[in-house]
Coordinates of C-alpha atoms and ligand atoms in Angstrom, one line a residue:
M1 CA 97.8 99.8 85.3
H2 CA 94.6 101.1 87.1
E3 CA 95.0 104.3 88.3
K4 CA 92.7 106.5 90.1
C5 CA 94.3 110.0 90.9
G6 CA 93.8 113.5 91.3
V7 CA 94.7 116.2 88.5
V8 CA 94.7 120.1 88.5
G9 CA 95.8 123.0 86.4
V10 CA 95.7 126.8 86.8
S11 CA 96.3 129.7 84.8
L12 CA 96.4 132.9 86.8
A13 CA 96.8 136.6 86.0
E14 CA 99.6 137.6 88.4
Q15 CA 100.2 135.0 91.1
D16 CA 102.7 132.3 90.8
A17 CA 100.7 129.2 89.9
A18 CA 102.7 126.8 92.3
R19 CA 101.3 127.8 95.8
P20 CA 97.5 127.3 94.6
L21 CA 98.3 124.1 92.8
Y22 CA 100.1 122.9 96.1
Y23 CA 96.9 123.6 98.2
A24 CA 94.8 122.1 95.6
L25 CA 96.7 118.8 95.4
Y26 CA 96.4 119.1 99.1
A27 CA 92.6 119.0 98.8
L28 CA 92.9 116.0 96.5
Q29 CA 95.2 114.1 98.5
H30 CA 92.6 111.3 99.1
R31 CA 92.7 110.5 95.4
G32 CA 96.4 109.5 95.5
Q33 CA 99.2 109.1 98.0
E34 CA 101.9 107.4 96.2
S35 CA 103.4 110.5 94.4
A36 CA 102.6 114.0 93.8
G37 CA 104.1 116.4 91.2
I38 CA 103.6 120.2 89.9
A39 CA 105.0 121.4 86.5
T40 CA 104.6 125.3 86.0
H41 CA 105.6 127.6 82.8
D42 CA 106.6 130.9 83.2
G43 CA 106.4 131.8 79.3
F44 CA 110.1 131.0 78.7
Q45 CA 110.3 127.5 80.1
Q46 CA 109.0 124.6 82.0
Y47 CA 109.7 124.0 85.6
D48 CA 109.0 120.5 87.4
H49 CA 109.0 119.0 90.7
V50 CA 107.6 115.3 90.8
D51 CA 108.4 112.9 93.7
V52 CA 107.2 109.8 95.5
G53 CA 105.3 110.6 98.7
L54 CA 102.3 112.6 100.1
V55 CA 101.9 116.3 99.2
G56 CA 103.2 117.5 102.4
E57 CA 106.2 115.3 102.1
V58 CA 107.0 116.2 98.5
F59 CA 107.1 119.9 98.4
D60 CA 109.2 122.0 100.9
P61 CA 108.9 125.7 100.4
D62 CA 112.1 125.8 98.5
D63 CA 110.7 123.6 95.7
I64 CA 107.5 125.7 95.7
E65 CA 109.6 128.9 95.3
S66 CA 111.4 127.2 92.8
L67 CA 108.4 126.5 90.3
N68 CA 108.2 130.0 88.4
G69 CA 105.2 131.0 86.5
T70 CA 101.4 131.9 86.5
N71 CA 100.5 128.6 84.8
G72 CA 100.9 125.0 85.8
I73 CA 99.4 121.6 86.4
G74 CA 99.5 119.2 89.3
H75 CA 99.0 115.5 90.0
V76 CA 98.7 112.8 93.1
R77 CA 98.9 109.5 92.1
Y78 CA 97.0 106.5 93.8
P79 CA 99.2 103.5 94.9
T80 CA 98.6 100.6 93.1
S81 CA 100.3 97.1 93.6
G82 CA 103.2 96.8 91.4
G83 CA 105.7 98.4 89.4
L84 CA 105.6 101.8 90.8
G85 CA 108.0 104.4 92.1
A86 CA 109.3 107.4 90.7
C87 CA 108.8 106.1 87.0
C88 CA 105.3 106.7 87.1
A89 CA 104.8 109.8 89.2
Q90 CA 103.5 112.7 87.2
P91 CA 102.9 115.4 85.6
F92 CA 104.7 113.3 82.9
S93 CA 107.1 115.9 80.8
V94 CA 108.5 115.7 77.3
S95 CA 110.2 118.5 75.4
F96 CA 110.1 118.0 71.5
K97 CA 110.7 120.3 68.8
S98 CA 107.8 122.5 69.0
G99 CA 108.1 123.1 72.8
S100 CA 107.2 121.4 76.1
L101 CA 104.6 119.3 77.2
A102 CA 103.3 118.1 80.7
L103 CA 100.3 115.8 81.4
S104 CA 98.6 114.8 84.4
H105 CA 96.1 111.8 83.8
N106 CA 93.3 110.2 86.0
G107 CA 92.0 107.1 84.5
N108 CA 93.1 104.2 82.4
L109 CA 93.3 104.0 78.5
V110 CA 92.4 100.4 77.0
N111 CA 94.4 100.6 74.0
A112 CA 97.6 102.0 75.2
D113 CA 99.5 98.9 74.2
E114 CA 98.3 99.2 70.6
I115 CA 99.1 102.9 70.3
R116 CA 102.7 102.5 72.1
D117 CA 103.6 99.6 69.8
E118 CA 102.6 101.8 66.7
L119 CA 104.7 104.7 68.0
A120 CA 107.7 102.7 69.1
E121 CA 107.9 101.6 65.6
L122 CA 108.1 105.3 64.6
G123 CA 111.0 105.7 66.5
H124 CA 109.3 107.2 69.9
A125 CA 111.2 105.9 73.1
F126 CA 109.3 104.9 75.8
T127 CA 110.6 105.2 79.5
S128 CA 107.6 103.8 81.4
N129 CA 105.0 101.4 80.5
G130 CA 102.2 103.9 81.8
D131 CA 99.4 105.0 79.6
T132 CA 100.2 108.7 80.1
E133 CA 103.4 108.6 78.4
V134 CA 101.6 107.2 75.3
I135 CA 99.1 110.2 75.3
A136 CA 102.0 112.6 75.6
H137 CA 103.8 111.0 72.7
D138 CA 101.0 111.0 70.6
L139 CA 100.0 114.4 71.3
A140 CA 103.6 115.5 70.8
R141 CA 103.6 113.9 67.4
N142 CA 100.6 115.6 66.3
L143 CA 101.8 119.0 67.6
L144 CA 104.5 118.9 65.1
E145 CA 102.1 119.3 62.4
E146 CA 99.0 121.2 63.7
D147 CA 97.7 123.5 66.4
L148 CA 96.7 122.5 69.7
V149 CA 93.1 122.1 69.5
R150 CA 93.6 119.9 66.3
A151 CA 96.3 117.7 67.8
V152 CA 94.4 117.1 71.1
K153 CA 91.4 116.3 68.8
H154 CA 93.3 113.8 66.8
T155 CA 94.8 112.4 70.0
V156 CA 91.3 111.9 71.5
Q157 CA 90.1 110.0 68.4
R158 CA 92.9 107.6 69.0
I159 CA 92.8 106.9 72.4
H160 CA 90.1 104.8 74.1
G161 CA 89.4 104.3 78.0
S162 CA 89.1 106.7 80.7
Y163 CA 90.8 110.0 81.2
S164 CA 90.4 113.2 82.8
L165 CA 93.7 115.4 81.8
T166 CA 95.3 118.5 82.5
I167 CA 97.8 119.1 80.1
M168 CA 100.4 122.2 79.7
H169 CA 101.8 122.9 76.3
D170 CA 104.3 125.6 76.6
D171 CA 102.3 127.7 79.0
T172 CA 98.8 126.9 77.7
V173 CA 96.9 124.9 80.3
I174 CA 94.3 122.8 79.0
G175 CA 91.5 120.1 80.5
V176 CA 89.9 117.2 78.5
R177 CA 87.6 114.7 79.6
D178 CA 87.1 111.5 77.8
P179 CA 84.0 111.3 75.4
R180 CA 82.0 109.1 77.9
G181 CA 83.1 111.4 80.9
N182 CA 84.0 108.2 83.1
R183 CA 86.2 110.4 85.6
P184 CA 85.4 113.7 87.0
L185 CA 86.8 117.1 85.9
V186 CA 85.4 120.6 87.1
I187 CA 86.4 124.2 86.2
G188 CA 86.4 126.8 88.8
Q189 CA 87.0 130.6 88.9
V190 CA 89.7 131.9 91.5
D191 CA 90.5 135.3 92.5
D192 CA 93.3 135.6 90.0
G193 CA 92.3 133.3 87.1
Y194 CA 90.8 129.9 86.5
I195 CA 91.3 126.2 87.6
L196 CA 90.6 122.6 86.2
A197 CA 90.6 120.1 89.0
S198 CA 89.4 116.6 89.5
E199 CA 87.0 117.6 92.2
S200 CA 85.4 120.9 93.5
A201 CA 86.8 120.5 97.0
A202 CA 90.1 121.8 95.5
I203 CA 88.2 124.9 94.2
D204 CA 87.0 125.6 97.8
T205 CA 90.3 125.4 99.1
L206 CA 91.3 128.4 97.2
D207 CA 88.3 130.4 97.9
G208 CA 87.1 129.9 94.5
E209 CA 83.7 129.4 92.6
L210 CA 82.8 126.2 91.0
V211 CA 81.8 127.2 87.5
R212 CA 80.7 123.6 86.0
D213 CA 81.8 120.2 85.3
V214 CA 84.0 119.7 82.2
R215 CA 81.4 118.0 79.8
P216 CA 82.2 114.4 78.5
G217 CA 84.3 114.8 75.1
E218 CA 85.0 118.6 75.9
M219 CA 88.3 120.2 75.8
I220 CA 88.9 123.5 78.0
V221 CA 91.6 125.9 77.1
L222 CA 92.3 128.4 80.2
E223 CA 93.1 131.8 78.6
D224 CA 96.5 133.3 79.5
E225 CA 96.4 135.8 82.1
G226 CA 93.7 134.4 84.0
D227 CA 90.9 135.9 81.7
G228 CA 88.5 132.9 81.1
F229 CA 88.3 129.9 79.1
D230 CA 87.6 128.4 75.8
S231 CA 85.5 125.3 75.2
Y232 CA 85.9 122.9 72.3
Q233 CA 83.4 120.1 72.0
L234 CA 85.8 117.5 70.5
V235 CA 83.5 114.4 70.3
T236 CA 79.9 113.9 71.3
K237 CA 78.7 110.5 72.4
D238 CA 74.9 109.6 73.0
T239 CA 75.5 107.7 76.1
H240 CA 78.1 108.4 78.7
A241 CA 79.7 106.1 81.7
H242 CA 79.9 108.3 84.7
C243 CA 81.8 106.2 87.4
F244 CA 78.9 105.7 90.3
F245 CA 82.0 104.7 92.4
E246 CA 83.0 108.1 92.5
D247 CA 79.9 109.4 94.1
V248 CA 79.5 106.1 96.5
Y249 CA 83.4 106.0 97.7
F250 CA 86.0 107.9 96.2
A251 CA 85.1 111.5 96.0
R252 CA 85.2 113.8 98.9
P253 CA 81.6 114.2 100.4
D254 CA 82.1 117.9 100.3
S255 CA 82.6 118.0 96.4
V256 CA 80.0 118.7 94.0
I257 CA 79.6 116.5 91.0
D258 CA 77.2 117.4 88.3
D259 CA 75.5 119.8 90.5
Q260 CA 75.0 117.5 93.1
L261 CA 76.8 117.7 96.7
V262 CA 78.4 114.2 97.1
Y263 CA 77.3 114.2 100.8
E264 CA 73.8 114.8 99.9
A265 CA 73.8 111.8 97.3
R266 CA 75.0 109.6 99.9
R267 CA 72.6 110.3 102.5
Q268 CA 69.9 110.0 99.8
L269 CA 71.1 106.5 98.9
G270 CA 71.2 105.8 102.7
R271 CA 67.4 106.8 102.5
A272 CA 66.8 104.8 99.7
L273 CA 68.8 101.6 101.4
W274 CA 66.2 101.7 104.3
E275 CA 63.3 102.1 101.9
Q276 CA 64.4 99.0 99.9
E277 CA 66.1 97.0 102.3
G278 CA 65.4 98.4 105.9
V279 CA 65.6 96.1 109.0
D280 CA 64.6 97.0 112.4
T281 CA 67.2 97.0 114.9
D282 CA 68.0 99.1 118.1
V283 CA 71.2 100.9 116.7
V284 CA 72.5 102.0 113.3
I285 CA 76.2 102.4 113.5
P286 CA 78.4 103.7 110.4
V287 CA 81.8 102.3 109.4
P288 CA 84.0 105.3 109.7
D289 CA 84.3 107.3 107.8
S290 CA 83.1 106.1 104.5
G291 CA 79.6 104.7 105.8
R292 CA 78.6 107.8 107.7
A293 CA 76.7 109.8 105.0
F294 CA 74.5 106.6 104.2
A295 CA 74.1 105.6 107.7
S296 CA 72.7 109.1 108.7
G297 CA 70.2 109.0 105.5
Y298 CA 69.3 105.3 106.5
A299 CA 68.6 106.2 110.3
E300 CA 66.9 109.3 109.6
A301 CA 64.4 107.6 106.9
A302 CA 63.8 104.8 109.4
Q303 CA 62.8 107.4 112.2
D304 CA 60.8 109.4 109.7
E305 CA 58.8 106.1 109.4
G306 CA 58.4 106.3 113.1
K307 CA 61.0 103.6 114.0
Y308 CA 62.6 104.1 117.1
V309 CA 66.2 103.6 116.1
E310 CA 69.4 105.1 117.7
F311 CA 71.9 106.4 115.1
A312 CA 75.2 106.2 117.1
E313 CA 78.9 105.8 116.7
G314 CA 79.8 102.3 117.6
L315 CA 83.3 102.1 116.0
M316 CA 85.9 104.6 116.7
K317 CA 88.8 105.2 114.2
N318 CA 92.5 105.4 114.8
R319 CA 93.4 108.2 112.3
Y320 CA 96.9 107.2 112.2
V321 CA 96.5 104.0 110.5
G322 CA 95.8 104.4 107.0
R323 CA 95.4 102.5 103.7
T324 CA 94.4 99.1 105.0
F325 CA 93.0 98.5 101.4
I326 CA 96.5 98.4 99.7
M327 CA 98.3 96.3 102.3
P328 CA 99.8 93.3 100.4
T329 CA 98.5 90.4 102.3
Q330 CA 95.3 89.3 103.5
D331 CA 96.7 88.8 107.0
Q332 CA 98.0 92.2 107.2
R333 CA 94.9 93.7 106.0
E334 CA 92.9 91.8 108.8
R335 CA 95.4 93.1 111.6
A336 CA 94.9 96.7 110.1
V337 CA 91.4 96.7 110.4
R338 CA 91.5 95.9 114.0
L339 CA 94.1 98.4 114.5
K340 CA 92.1 101.1 112.8
L341 CA 88.7 100.4 114.2
N342 CA 87.8 99.7 117.9
P343 CA 84.1 99.3 119.1
I344 CA 82.4 101.3 121.5
K345 CA 81.2 98.6 123.6
S346 CA 78.1 100.4 125.4
T347 CA 76.7 101.2 121.8
V348 CA 76.4 97.6 120.7
E349 CA 76.4 95.4 123.7
G350 CA 73.2 93.8 124.2
K351 CA 71.7 95.2 121.0
S352 CA 70.7 94.4 117.6
V353 CA 72.8 96.4 115.2
T354 CA 72.6 97.8 111.6
L355 CA 76.4 98.3 110.4
I356 CA 76.6 100.5 107.4
D357 CA 79.4 101.0 105.1
D358 CA 79.8 102.1 101.3
S359 CA 80.9 99.1 99.7
I360 CA 82.2 95.7 100.2
V361 CA 85.1 94.7 98.1
R362 CA 87.1 91.9 99.3
G363 CA 85.1 91.6 102.1
T364 CA 88.0 92.2 104.8
T365 CA 86.3 95.2 106.4
S366 CA 82.9 93.8 107.1
T367 CA 84.3 90.3 108.2
Q368 CA 86.4 91.9 110.7
L369 CA 83.9 94.2 111.9
I370 CA 81.0 91.8 112.2
D371 CA 83.5 89.8 114.5
I372 CA 84.6 92.8 116.5
I373 CA 80.9 94.0 117.1
N374 CA 79.9 90.5 117.9
D375 CA 82.8 90.2 120.4
A376 CA 81.6 93.3 122.0
G377 CA 78.4 91.8 122.9
A378 CA 76.0 92.5 120.0
D379 CA 72.8 90.3 119.7
S380 CA 72.8 90.3 115.9
V381 CA 74.7 92.4 113.3
H382 CA 72.9 93.3 109.9
V383 CA 74.7 94.8 107.3
R384 CA 73.4 97.5 104.8
I385 CA 75.6 98.7 101.7
G386 CA 75.5 102.0 100.0
S387 CA 76.6 100.5 96.7
P388 CA 75.4 97.4 94.6
A389 CA 77.6 94.2 95.1
I390 CA 81.0 94.6 93.2
R391 CA 81.3 91.2 91.4
A392 CA 83.9 92.3 88.6
P393 CA 87.0 94.3 88.1
C394 CA 87.5 97.8 87.4
Y395 CA 89.7 98.6 84.1
L396 CA 88.8 102.2 84.3
G397 CA 90.7 103.8 87.1
I398 CA 89.5 102.4 90.2
D399 CA 92.1 100.1 91.7
M400 CA 89.7 97.4 93.4
A401 CA 91.0 94.1 93.1
S402 CA 91.0 91.3 90.7
R403 CA 88.1 89.2 90.2
D404 CA 89.2 86.2 92.3
E405 CA 89.7 88.7 95.4
L406 CA 86.1 90.1 95.0
I407 CA 84.1 88.3 97.6
A408 CA 81.0 88.7 96.0
A409 CA 82.4 87.6 92.3
G410 CA 80.0 84.6 91.2
K411 CA 78.1 84.5 94.4
S412 CA 74.7 85.3 95.8
V413 CA 74.0 87.9 98.3
E414 CA 73.0 85.0 100.4
E415 CA 76.6 83.4 100.0
V416 CA 78.3 86.9 100.7
R417 CA 76.2 87.1 103.9
E418 CA 77.1 83.8 105.2
K419 CA 80.9 84.4 104.4
I420 CA 81.1 87.6 106.2
G421 CA 78.9 86.3 109.1
A422 CA 76.4 88.9 109.1
D423 CA 72.7 88.1 110.5
S424 CA 71.3 89.9 107.5
L425 CA 72.9 91.4 104.3
A426 CA 71.4 94.0 101.6
Y427 CA 72.9 96.1 99.0
I428 CA 71.2 98.9 97.2
S429 CA 70.2 98.4 93.9
A430 CA 71.8 100.0 90.8
D431 CA 68.3 101.4 89.8
A432 CA 68.3 103.7 93.1
V433 CA 71.8 104.4 92.4
A434 CA 70.7 105.8 88.9
E435 CA 67.8 107.5 90.3
T436 CA 69.7 109.3 93.1
L437 CA 72.3 110.5 90.8
N438 CA 70.0 111.7 88.4
K439 CA 71.1 110.0 85.5
A440 CA 69.8 107.3 83.3
D441 CA 71.6 103.9 83.9
T442 CA 72.9 104.1 80.2
D443 CA 74.8 107.2 81.2
L444 CA 76.5 105.2 84.1
C445 CA 79.5 102.8 84.2
F446 CA 78.5 99.8 86.1
G447 CA 81.3 97.6 84.8
C448 CA 82.3 96.5 88.3
V449 CA 78.9 95.4 89.4
T450 CA 77.5 93.8 86.0
G451 CA 81.0 92.7 84.4
E452 CA 79.9 94.4 81.3
Y453 CA 81.7 97.4 80.3
P454 CA 80.8 100.8 78.4
Y455 CA 84.3 100.6 76.7
D456 CA 85.9 98.3 74.5
I457 CA 88.0 96.2 76.8
E458 CA 89.8 93.0 75.5
G459 CA 88.2 89.8 76.6
E460 CA 85.3 91.5 78.5
P461 CA 81.8 91.9 77.4
A462 CA 80.4 95.2 76.5
D463 CA 77.0 96.6 78.0
R464 CA 76.6 98.9 74.8
D465 CA 77.9 99.8 71.2
V466 CA 81.4 100.4 71.8
S467 CA 82.5 99.9 68.3
R468 CA 85.2 102.7 67.5
P469 CA 86.5 104.1 64.4
Q470 CA 89.8 102.2 63.1
V471 CA 92.9 104.1 64.6
D472 CA 94.3 106.4 61.9
Q473 CA 97.3 105.0 60.1
L474 CA 99.9 107.5 60.7
Ligands
LIG501 P1 86.9 95.4 101.5 O1 87.5 95.4 103.2 O2 85.8 94.8 101.6 O3 88.0 94.7 100.8 O4 86.9 97.1 101.1 C1 85.7 97.6 101.6 C2 86.1 99.0 102.3 O5 87.0 99.6 101.5 C3 84.9 99.9 102.5 O6 85.1 100.4 103.8 C4 85.4 100.9 101.5 O7 85.0 102.2 102.1 C5 86.7 100.9 101.4 N1 87.0 101.0 99.8 C6 86.4 100.7 98.8 N2 87.1 101.0 97.6 C7 88.2 101.3 98.2 C8 89.4 101.7 97.4 O8 89.6 101.8 96.4 N3 90.6 102.1 98.0 C9 90.5 102.0 99.4 N4 91.4 102.6 100.3 N5 89.3 101.7 100.2 C10 88.3 101.1 99.7
LIG502 MG1 85.7 102.5 104.3

């Protein structure tokens, strides 16, 4: 199960947590549209409301009203292909001898089955096949014997893979990021306390201030009464595995990741794309909305070099058509692209066009758009892409597609160009991505690009030493 999701947690002095959590989840809706949930605690008991649907559909005012307490966590879950529904909605809650526990998880464990089997043998009963429940049970078990910090530390030593977690144990809210920091997590200060969230846009929504990113391997404990937070560096790795796809596609452009505004990173990548792979055409048009920032940087860099190139909207998006990516059949996905994007004929007719998008995954979008733009009378269509070619699956939280669905898997750029019907095609290099994000390439996860992963994934090669200590015998 590959889940990219959104997580949030707050601890406030006086205000009830539910409403700020609800707004924060709204701000993170792009990270998951399948289900949403909030768990709060008032010092005596935990309250939950979790259901399938968009944030605006899941909570009505009465639900928010019934979620008592100044502390809480929330979750939005991304739709993936099978085995879905209410079973996997989060926060995932368990109550046990030493209290209550609720967990929100973004990411994907690579050794969940192993731990589940061990815990099942010890009598733990599992209600889902999700990895979040595995974390919850492991942690609950540790909490029977040790304090929260030690319990989390021991769980972190056992679980492997990508995770950004918000956890509530009784009324204590904590955040944890996996030792390689694959998925994002930030801390912010709001009027009445502190917030943990997948992206800083959620903090903005609450008129808060971004404090900083949670560090890879770090645990943050929000103090009760919204007074501050404590930090515990549980594990330190010499290399990290930041997911570049967050910066390129997934995160909101108005979020700040590692001190860099995502919109600016994308514009810079667009500039680098011109510098590396520029092609002289009459007009540059973005694929809305994901290609916009890249296209504006690209066109600006071309103009800086004295090229006369128009930067224009050549495609209009019907905002009421969503989620073409996850439609089950190829035929439906193709129809959906046509429904979603319509060309502005005068922008492209009789012109050479550069079409810019953030990524090519299955190739549906670019194939269809090249067709549409050609039909609208373009002379030629050149495609420039703001990420490297995606050639391998993601096991760490971005639900891309299986290897045989990826158009670039096992193909050269020229072969992909031919397949999508472009006059020319170029991708940005992985080096330019690393440079733009101000990171060493050994601190990034390029698994979907190289097919080599910074985590120990069964049946796949690793791009570094990913050996791990033997899982402690329970
Ligand atoms: P393709 O049509 O090639 O399969 O997918 C590429 C398009 O889908 C791009 O426009 C990109 O913005 C978008 N995209 C890339 N990754 C994802 C994803 O994980 N989910 C969704 N919904 N769209 C994606
Ligand atoms: Mg797109």
